[in-house]
Tab-separated table of C-alpha atoms and ligand atoms in Angstrom:
chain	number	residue	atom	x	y	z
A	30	UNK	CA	228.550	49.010	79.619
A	31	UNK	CA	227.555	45.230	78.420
A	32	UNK	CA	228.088	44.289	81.832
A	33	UNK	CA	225.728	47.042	83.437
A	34	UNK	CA	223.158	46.876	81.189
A	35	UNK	CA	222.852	42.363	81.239
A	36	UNK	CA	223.195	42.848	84.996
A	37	UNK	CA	220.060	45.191	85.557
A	38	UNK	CA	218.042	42.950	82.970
A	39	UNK	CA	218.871	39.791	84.556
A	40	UNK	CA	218.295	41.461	87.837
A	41	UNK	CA	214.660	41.442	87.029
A	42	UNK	CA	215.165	37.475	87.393
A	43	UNK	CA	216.379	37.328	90.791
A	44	UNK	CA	214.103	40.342	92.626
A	45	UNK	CA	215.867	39.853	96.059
A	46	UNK	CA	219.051	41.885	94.571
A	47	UNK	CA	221.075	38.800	94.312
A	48	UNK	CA	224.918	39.865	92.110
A	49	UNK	CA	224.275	38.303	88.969
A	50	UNK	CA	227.191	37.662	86.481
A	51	UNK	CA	226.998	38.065	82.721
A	52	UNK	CA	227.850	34.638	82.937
A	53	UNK	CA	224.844	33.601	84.468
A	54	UNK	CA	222.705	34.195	81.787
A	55	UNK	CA	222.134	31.622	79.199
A	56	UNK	CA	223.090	32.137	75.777
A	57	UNK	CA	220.303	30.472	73.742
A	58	UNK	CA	221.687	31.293	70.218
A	59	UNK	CA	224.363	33.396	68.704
A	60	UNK	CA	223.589	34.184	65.020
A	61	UNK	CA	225.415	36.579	62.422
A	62	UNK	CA	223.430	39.874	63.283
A	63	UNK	CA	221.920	38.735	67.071
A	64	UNK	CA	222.273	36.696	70.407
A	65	UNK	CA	219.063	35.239	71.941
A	66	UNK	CA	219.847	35.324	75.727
A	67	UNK	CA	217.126	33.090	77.901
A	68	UNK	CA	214.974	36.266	79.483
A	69	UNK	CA	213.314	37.040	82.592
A	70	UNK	CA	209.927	35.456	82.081
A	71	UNK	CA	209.075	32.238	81.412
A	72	UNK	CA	208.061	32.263	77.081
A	73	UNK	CA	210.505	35.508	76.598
A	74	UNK	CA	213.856	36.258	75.190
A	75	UNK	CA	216.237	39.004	75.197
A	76	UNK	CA	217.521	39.774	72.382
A	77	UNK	CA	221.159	41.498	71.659
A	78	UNK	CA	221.585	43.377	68.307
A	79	UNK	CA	225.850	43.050	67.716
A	80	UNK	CA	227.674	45.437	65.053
A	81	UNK	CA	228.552	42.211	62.993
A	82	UNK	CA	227.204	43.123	59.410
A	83	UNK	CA	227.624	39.964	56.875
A	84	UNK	CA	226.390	39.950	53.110
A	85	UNK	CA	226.384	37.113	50.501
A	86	UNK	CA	225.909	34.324	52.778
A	87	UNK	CA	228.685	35.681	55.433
A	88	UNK	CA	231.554	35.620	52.718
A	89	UNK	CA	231.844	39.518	53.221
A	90	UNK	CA	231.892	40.704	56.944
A	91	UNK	CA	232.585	43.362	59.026
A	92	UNK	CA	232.325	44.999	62.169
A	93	UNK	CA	230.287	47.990	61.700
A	94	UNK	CA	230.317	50.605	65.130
A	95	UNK	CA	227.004	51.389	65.834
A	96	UNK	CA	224.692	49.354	63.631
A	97	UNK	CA	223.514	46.732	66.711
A	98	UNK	CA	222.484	50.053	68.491
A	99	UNK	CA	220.682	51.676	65.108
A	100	UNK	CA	218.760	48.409	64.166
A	101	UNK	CA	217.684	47.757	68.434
A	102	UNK	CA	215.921	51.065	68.067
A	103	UNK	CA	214.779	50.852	64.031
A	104	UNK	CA	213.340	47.622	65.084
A	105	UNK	CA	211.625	48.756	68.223
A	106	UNK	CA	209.927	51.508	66.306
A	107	UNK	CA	208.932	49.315	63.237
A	108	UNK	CA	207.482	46.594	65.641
A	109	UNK	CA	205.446	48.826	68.201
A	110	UNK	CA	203.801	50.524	65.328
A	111	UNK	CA	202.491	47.014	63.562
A	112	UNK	CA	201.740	46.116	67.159
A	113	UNK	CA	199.602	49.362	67.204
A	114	UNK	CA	197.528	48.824	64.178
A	115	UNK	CA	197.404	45.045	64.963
A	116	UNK	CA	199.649	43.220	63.366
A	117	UNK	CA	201.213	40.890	66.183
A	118	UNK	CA	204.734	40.786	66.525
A	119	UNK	CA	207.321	39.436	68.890
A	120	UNK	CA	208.190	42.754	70.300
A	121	UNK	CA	207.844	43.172	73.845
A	122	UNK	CA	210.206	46.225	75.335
A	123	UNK	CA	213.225	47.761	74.322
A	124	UNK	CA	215.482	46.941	77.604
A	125	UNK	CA	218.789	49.445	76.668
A	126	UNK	CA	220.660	50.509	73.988
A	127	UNK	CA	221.751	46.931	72.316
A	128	UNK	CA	218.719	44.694	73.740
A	129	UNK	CA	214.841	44.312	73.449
A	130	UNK	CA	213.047	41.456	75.104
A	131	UNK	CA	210.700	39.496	72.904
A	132	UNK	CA	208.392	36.489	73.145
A	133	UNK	CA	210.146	33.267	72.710
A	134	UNK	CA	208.584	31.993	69.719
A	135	UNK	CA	209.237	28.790	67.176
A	136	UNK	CA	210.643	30.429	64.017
A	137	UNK	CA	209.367	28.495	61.187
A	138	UNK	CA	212.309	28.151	58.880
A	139	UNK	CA	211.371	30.853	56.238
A	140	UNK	CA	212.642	33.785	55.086
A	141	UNK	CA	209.204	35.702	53.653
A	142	UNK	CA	210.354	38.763	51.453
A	143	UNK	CA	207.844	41.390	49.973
A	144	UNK	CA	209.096	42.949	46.987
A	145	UNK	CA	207.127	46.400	45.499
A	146	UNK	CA	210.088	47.461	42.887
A	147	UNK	CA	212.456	44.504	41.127
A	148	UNK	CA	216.279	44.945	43.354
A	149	UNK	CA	218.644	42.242	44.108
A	150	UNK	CA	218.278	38.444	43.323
A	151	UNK	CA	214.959	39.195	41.477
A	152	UNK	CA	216.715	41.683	39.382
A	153	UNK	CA	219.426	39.201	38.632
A	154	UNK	CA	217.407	35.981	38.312
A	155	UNK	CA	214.980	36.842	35.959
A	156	UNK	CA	217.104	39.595	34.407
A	157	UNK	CA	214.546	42.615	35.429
A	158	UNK	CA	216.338	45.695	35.451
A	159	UNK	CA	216.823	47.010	39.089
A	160	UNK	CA	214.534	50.087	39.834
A	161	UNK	CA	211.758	48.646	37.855
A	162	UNK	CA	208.255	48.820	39.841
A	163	UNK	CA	206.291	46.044	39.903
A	164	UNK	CA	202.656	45.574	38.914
A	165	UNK	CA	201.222	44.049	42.680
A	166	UNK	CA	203.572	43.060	45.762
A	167	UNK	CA	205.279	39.742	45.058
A	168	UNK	CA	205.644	37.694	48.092
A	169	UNK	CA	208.232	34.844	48.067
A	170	UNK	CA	209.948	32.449	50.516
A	171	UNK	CA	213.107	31.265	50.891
A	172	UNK	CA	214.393	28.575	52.865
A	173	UNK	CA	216.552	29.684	56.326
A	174	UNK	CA	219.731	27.522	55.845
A	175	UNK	CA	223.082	29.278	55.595
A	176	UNK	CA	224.367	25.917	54.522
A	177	UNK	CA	222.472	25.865	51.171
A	178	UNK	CA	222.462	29.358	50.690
A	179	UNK	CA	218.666	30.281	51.517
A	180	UNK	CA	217.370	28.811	48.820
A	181	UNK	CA	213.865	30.028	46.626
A	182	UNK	CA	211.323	27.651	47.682
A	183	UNK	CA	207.469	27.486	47.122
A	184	UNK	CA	204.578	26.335	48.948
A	185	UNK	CA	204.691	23.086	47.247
A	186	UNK	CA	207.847	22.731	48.640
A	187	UNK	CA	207.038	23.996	52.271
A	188	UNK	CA	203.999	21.819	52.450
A	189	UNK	CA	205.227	18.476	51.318
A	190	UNK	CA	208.530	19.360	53.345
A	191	UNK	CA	206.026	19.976	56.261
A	192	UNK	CA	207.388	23.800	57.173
A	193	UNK	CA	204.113	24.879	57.709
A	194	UNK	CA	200.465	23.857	56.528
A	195	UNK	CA	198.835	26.017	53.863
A	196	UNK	CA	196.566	27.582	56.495
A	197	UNK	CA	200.514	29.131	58.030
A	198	UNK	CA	201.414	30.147	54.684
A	199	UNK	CA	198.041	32.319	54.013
A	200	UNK	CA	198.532	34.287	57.382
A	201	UNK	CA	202.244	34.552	56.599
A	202	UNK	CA	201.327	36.330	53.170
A	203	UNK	CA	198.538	38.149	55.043
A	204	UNK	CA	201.036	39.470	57.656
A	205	UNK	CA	203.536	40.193	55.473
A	206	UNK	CA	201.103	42.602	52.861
A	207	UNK	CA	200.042	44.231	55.737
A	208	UNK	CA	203.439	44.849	57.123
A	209	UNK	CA	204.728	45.912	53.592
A	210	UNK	CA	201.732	48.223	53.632
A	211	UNK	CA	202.348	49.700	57.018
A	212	UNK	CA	206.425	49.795	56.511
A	213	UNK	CA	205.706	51.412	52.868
A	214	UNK	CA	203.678	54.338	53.477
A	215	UNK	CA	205.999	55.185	57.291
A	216	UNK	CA	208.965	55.265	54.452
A	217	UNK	CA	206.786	57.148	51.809
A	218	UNK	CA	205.899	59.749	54.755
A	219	UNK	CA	210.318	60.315	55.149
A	220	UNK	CA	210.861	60.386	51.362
A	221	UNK	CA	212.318	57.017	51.229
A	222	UNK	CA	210.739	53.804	49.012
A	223	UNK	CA	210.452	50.569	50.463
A	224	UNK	CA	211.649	48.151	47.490
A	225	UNK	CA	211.762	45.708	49.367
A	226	UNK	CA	211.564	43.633	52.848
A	227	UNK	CA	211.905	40.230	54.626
A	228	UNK	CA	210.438	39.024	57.808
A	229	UNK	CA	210.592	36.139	59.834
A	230	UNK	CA	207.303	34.764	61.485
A	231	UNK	CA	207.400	32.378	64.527
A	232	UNK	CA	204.567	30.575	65.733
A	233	UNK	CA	203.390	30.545	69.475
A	234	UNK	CA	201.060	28.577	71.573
A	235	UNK	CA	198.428	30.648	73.978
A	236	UNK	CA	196.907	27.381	75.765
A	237	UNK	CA	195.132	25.055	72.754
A	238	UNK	CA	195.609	28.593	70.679
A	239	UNK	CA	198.347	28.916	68.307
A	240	UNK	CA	199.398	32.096	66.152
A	241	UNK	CA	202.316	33.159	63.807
A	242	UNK	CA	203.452	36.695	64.763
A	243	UNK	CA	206.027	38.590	63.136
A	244	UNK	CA	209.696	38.046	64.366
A	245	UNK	CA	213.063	38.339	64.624
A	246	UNK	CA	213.921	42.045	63.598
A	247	UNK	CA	212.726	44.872	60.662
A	248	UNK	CA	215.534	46.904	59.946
A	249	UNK	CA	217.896	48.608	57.104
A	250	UNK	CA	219.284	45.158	57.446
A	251	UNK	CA	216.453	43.806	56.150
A	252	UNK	CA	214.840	45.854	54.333
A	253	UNK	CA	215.956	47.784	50.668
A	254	UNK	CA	215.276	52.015	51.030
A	255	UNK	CA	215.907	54.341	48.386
A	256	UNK	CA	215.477	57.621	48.478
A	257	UNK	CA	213.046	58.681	46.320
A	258	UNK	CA	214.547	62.110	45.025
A	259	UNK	CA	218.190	61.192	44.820
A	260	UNK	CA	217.350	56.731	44.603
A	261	UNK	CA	220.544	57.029	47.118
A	262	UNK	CA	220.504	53.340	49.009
A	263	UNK	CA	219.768	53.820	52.436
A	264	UNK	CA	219.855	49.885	53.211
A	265	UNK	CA	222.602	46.778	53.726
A	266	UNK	CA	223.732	47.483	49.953
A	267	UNK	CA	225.951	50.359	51.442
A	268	UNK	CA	228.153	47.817	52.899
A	269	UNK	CA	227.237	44.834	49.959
A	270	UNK	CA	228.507	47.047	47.379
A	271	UNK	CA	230.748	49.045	49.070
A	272	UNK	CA	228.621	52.831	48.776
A	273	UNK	CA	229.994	54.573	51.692
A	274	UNK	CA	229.442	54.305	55.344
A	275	UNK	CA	226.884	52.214	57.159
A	276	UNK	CA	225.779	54.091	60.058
A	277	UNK	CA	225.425	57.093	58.255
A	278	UNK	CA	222.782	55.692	56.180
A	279	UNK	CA	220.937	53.918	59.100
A	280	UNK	CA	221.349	56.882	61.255
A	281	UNK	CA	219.889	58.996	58.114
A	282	UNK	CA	216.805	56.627	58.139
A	283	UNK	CA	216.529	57.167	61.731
A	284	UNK	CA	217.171	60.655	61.853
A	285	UNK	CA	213.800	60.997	59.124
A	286	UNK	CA	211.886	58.782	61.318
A	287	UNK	CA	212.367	60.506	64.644
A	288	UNK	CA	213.641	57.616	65.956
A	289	UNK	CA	217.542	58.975	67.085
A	290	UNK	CA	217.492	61.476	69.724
A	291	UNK	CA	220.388	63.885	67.967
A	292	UNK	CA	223.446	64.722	68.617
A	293	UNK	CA	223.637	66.551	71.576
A	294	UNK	CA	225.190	69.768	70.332
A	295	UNK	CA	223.148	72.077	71.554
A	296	UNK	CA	224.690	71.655	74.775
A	297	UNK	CA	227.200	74.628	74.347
A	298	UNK	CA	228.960	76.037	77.108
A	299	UNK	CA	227.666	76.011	80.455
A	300	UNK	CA	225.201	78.986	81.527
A	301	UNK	CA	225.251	80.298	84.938
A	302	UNK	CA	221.745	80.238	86.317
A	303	UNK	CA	220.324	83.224	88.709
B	550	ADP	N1	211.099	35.670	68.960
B	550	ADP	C1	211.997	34.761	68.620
B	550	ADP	N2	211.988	33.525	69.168
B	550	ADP	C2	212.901	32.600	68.786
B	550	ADP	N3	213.862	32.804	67.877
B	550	ADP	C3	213.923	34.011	67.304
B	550	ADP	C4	212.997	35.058	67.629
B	550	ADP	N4	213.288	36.137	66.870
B	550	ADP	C5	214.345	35.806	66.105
B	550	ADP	N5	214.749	34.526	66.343
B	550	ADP	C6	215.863	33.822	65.726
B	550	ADP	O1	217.037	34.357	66.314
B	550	ADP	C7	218.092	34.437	65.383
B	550	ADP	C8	218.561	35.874	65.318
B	550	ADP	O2	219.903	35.974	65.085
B	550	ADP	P1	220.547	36.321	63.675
B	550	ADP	O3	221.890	36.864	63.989
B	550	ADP	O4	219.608	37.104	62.820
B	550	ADP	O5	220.645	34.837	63.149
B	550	ADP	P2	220.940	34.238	61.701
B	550	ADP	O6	222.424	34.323	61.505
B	550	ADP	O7	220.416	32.848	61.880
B	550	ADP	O8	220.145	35.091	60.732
B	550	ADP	C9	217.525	33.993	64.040
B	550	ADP	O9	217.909	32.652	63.795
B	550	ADP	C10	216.008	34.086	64.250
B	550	ADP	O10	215.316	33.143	63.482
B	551	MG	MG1	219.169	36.888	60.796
């Protein structure tokens, strides 16, 4: 199946029908959730979504069936909606079930996370009790290094470390209201709460032009849903704290979204046509 579908999107590559080999393509990145393949088009990426699910800094992992193909579509949906009402993202196409192409972008090395209700490391750091809205959106950032553990930072921080200039950091906290504003009322339409939400924002050049657009991916994996009857966690913390199965609760926030075609079982037995 891999091997099909990285065959017909490399094909685009070489038009004159040339046999191209999985090997062929060139792996840019592999990360814990994603490989970055080198894609078709000069300033474009494919990007694979694997079943690999890690928490708490990759000391808990696991291979969860289905998840790579849940979050490619989540993400698709999430990304061509913000690139409807204008909010740029990376997102170009949705190539098959496991990969999208994007523009190539330069990440800058944040983690930007919206929070509407206190969940988490919030919860736990300042010893807010989890469920507990919030008076305004809090935006934070936290530095992308495995290593250290993604630590807190603030713009002091990310401007004397030279991450990105004050003018980034307003359009990242721009980007990221208006994301958390689009990706909060979608949920609120399914019956789900968005508590909260991280994105990553790359910067790319158009000639002279630069702009940060959102990147990476938006999915359960990175966001926190609760439903808002039942407050049952529709998000990673199935698999960080151990609540039950995965892909049910992805496929549950796709199923509300009308994002999943379903299960074909309609199908029945066959009917013999006149
Ligand atoms: N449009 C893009 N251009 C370049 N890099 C990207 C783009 N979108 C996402 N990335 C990077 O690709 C990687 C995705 O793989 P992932 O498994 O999430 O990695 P990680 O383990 O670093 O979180 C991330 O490091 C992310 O910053
Ligand atoms: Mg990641």
């Amino acid at each position: 199946m891999l091997y099909v579908c990285a065959t017909r999107a490399a094909s685009a590559v070489f038009p004159f029908g040339e046999r191209v080999s999985m090997a062929r393509r060139k792996k840019i990145y592999e990360g814990k959730a994603k490989i970055l393949y080198e894609g078709p088009e000069p300033g474009t990426l494919v990007q694979y979504f694997k079943d690999d699910a890690t928490a708490y800094n990759a000391e808990k992992r696991d291979v969860i069936e289905g998840k790579g193909v849940l979050n490619n579509r989540l993400s698709e949906f999430f990304m061509t909606g913000l690139n409807g009402i204008g909010v740029p993202t990376h997102f170009l196409r949705r190539l098959n079930m496991r990969e999208q192409l994007v523009r190539a972008c330069e990440i800058i090395p944040l983690e930007v996370v919206v929070r509407n209700i206190a969940a988490g490391s919030m919860s736990k750091r300042l010893g807010i009790e989890e469920g507990t809205p919030l008076p305004r959106p809090i935006v934070e950032y936290y530095f992308k290094d495995d290593k250290l553990g993604d630590p807190m930072v603030t713009e002091e921080h990310i401007a004397a470390f030279g991450w990105a200039s004050q003018q980034d950091m307003d359009d990242m906290v721009a980007l990221a209201l208006r994301v958390n504003d689009y990706m909060s009322g979608l949920m609120y339409g399914v019956g789900i709460r968005l508590v909260d939400f991280k994105i990553e924002v790359g910067r790319i050049y158009d000639g002279d032009y630069q702009r940060l657009i959102v990147a990476d991916e938006i999915s359960p994996d990175s966001c926190r849903l609760w439903d808002i009857e039942t407050g049952q966690k529709l998000d990673k913390d199935v698999f960080r704290q151990d609540l039950g199965n995965l892909t049910d609760a992805y496929t549950e926030v796709a199923r509300r979204l009308g994002v999943m075609p379903k299960q074909a079982t309609h199908l029945g037995k066959p009917k013999l046509i006149n």
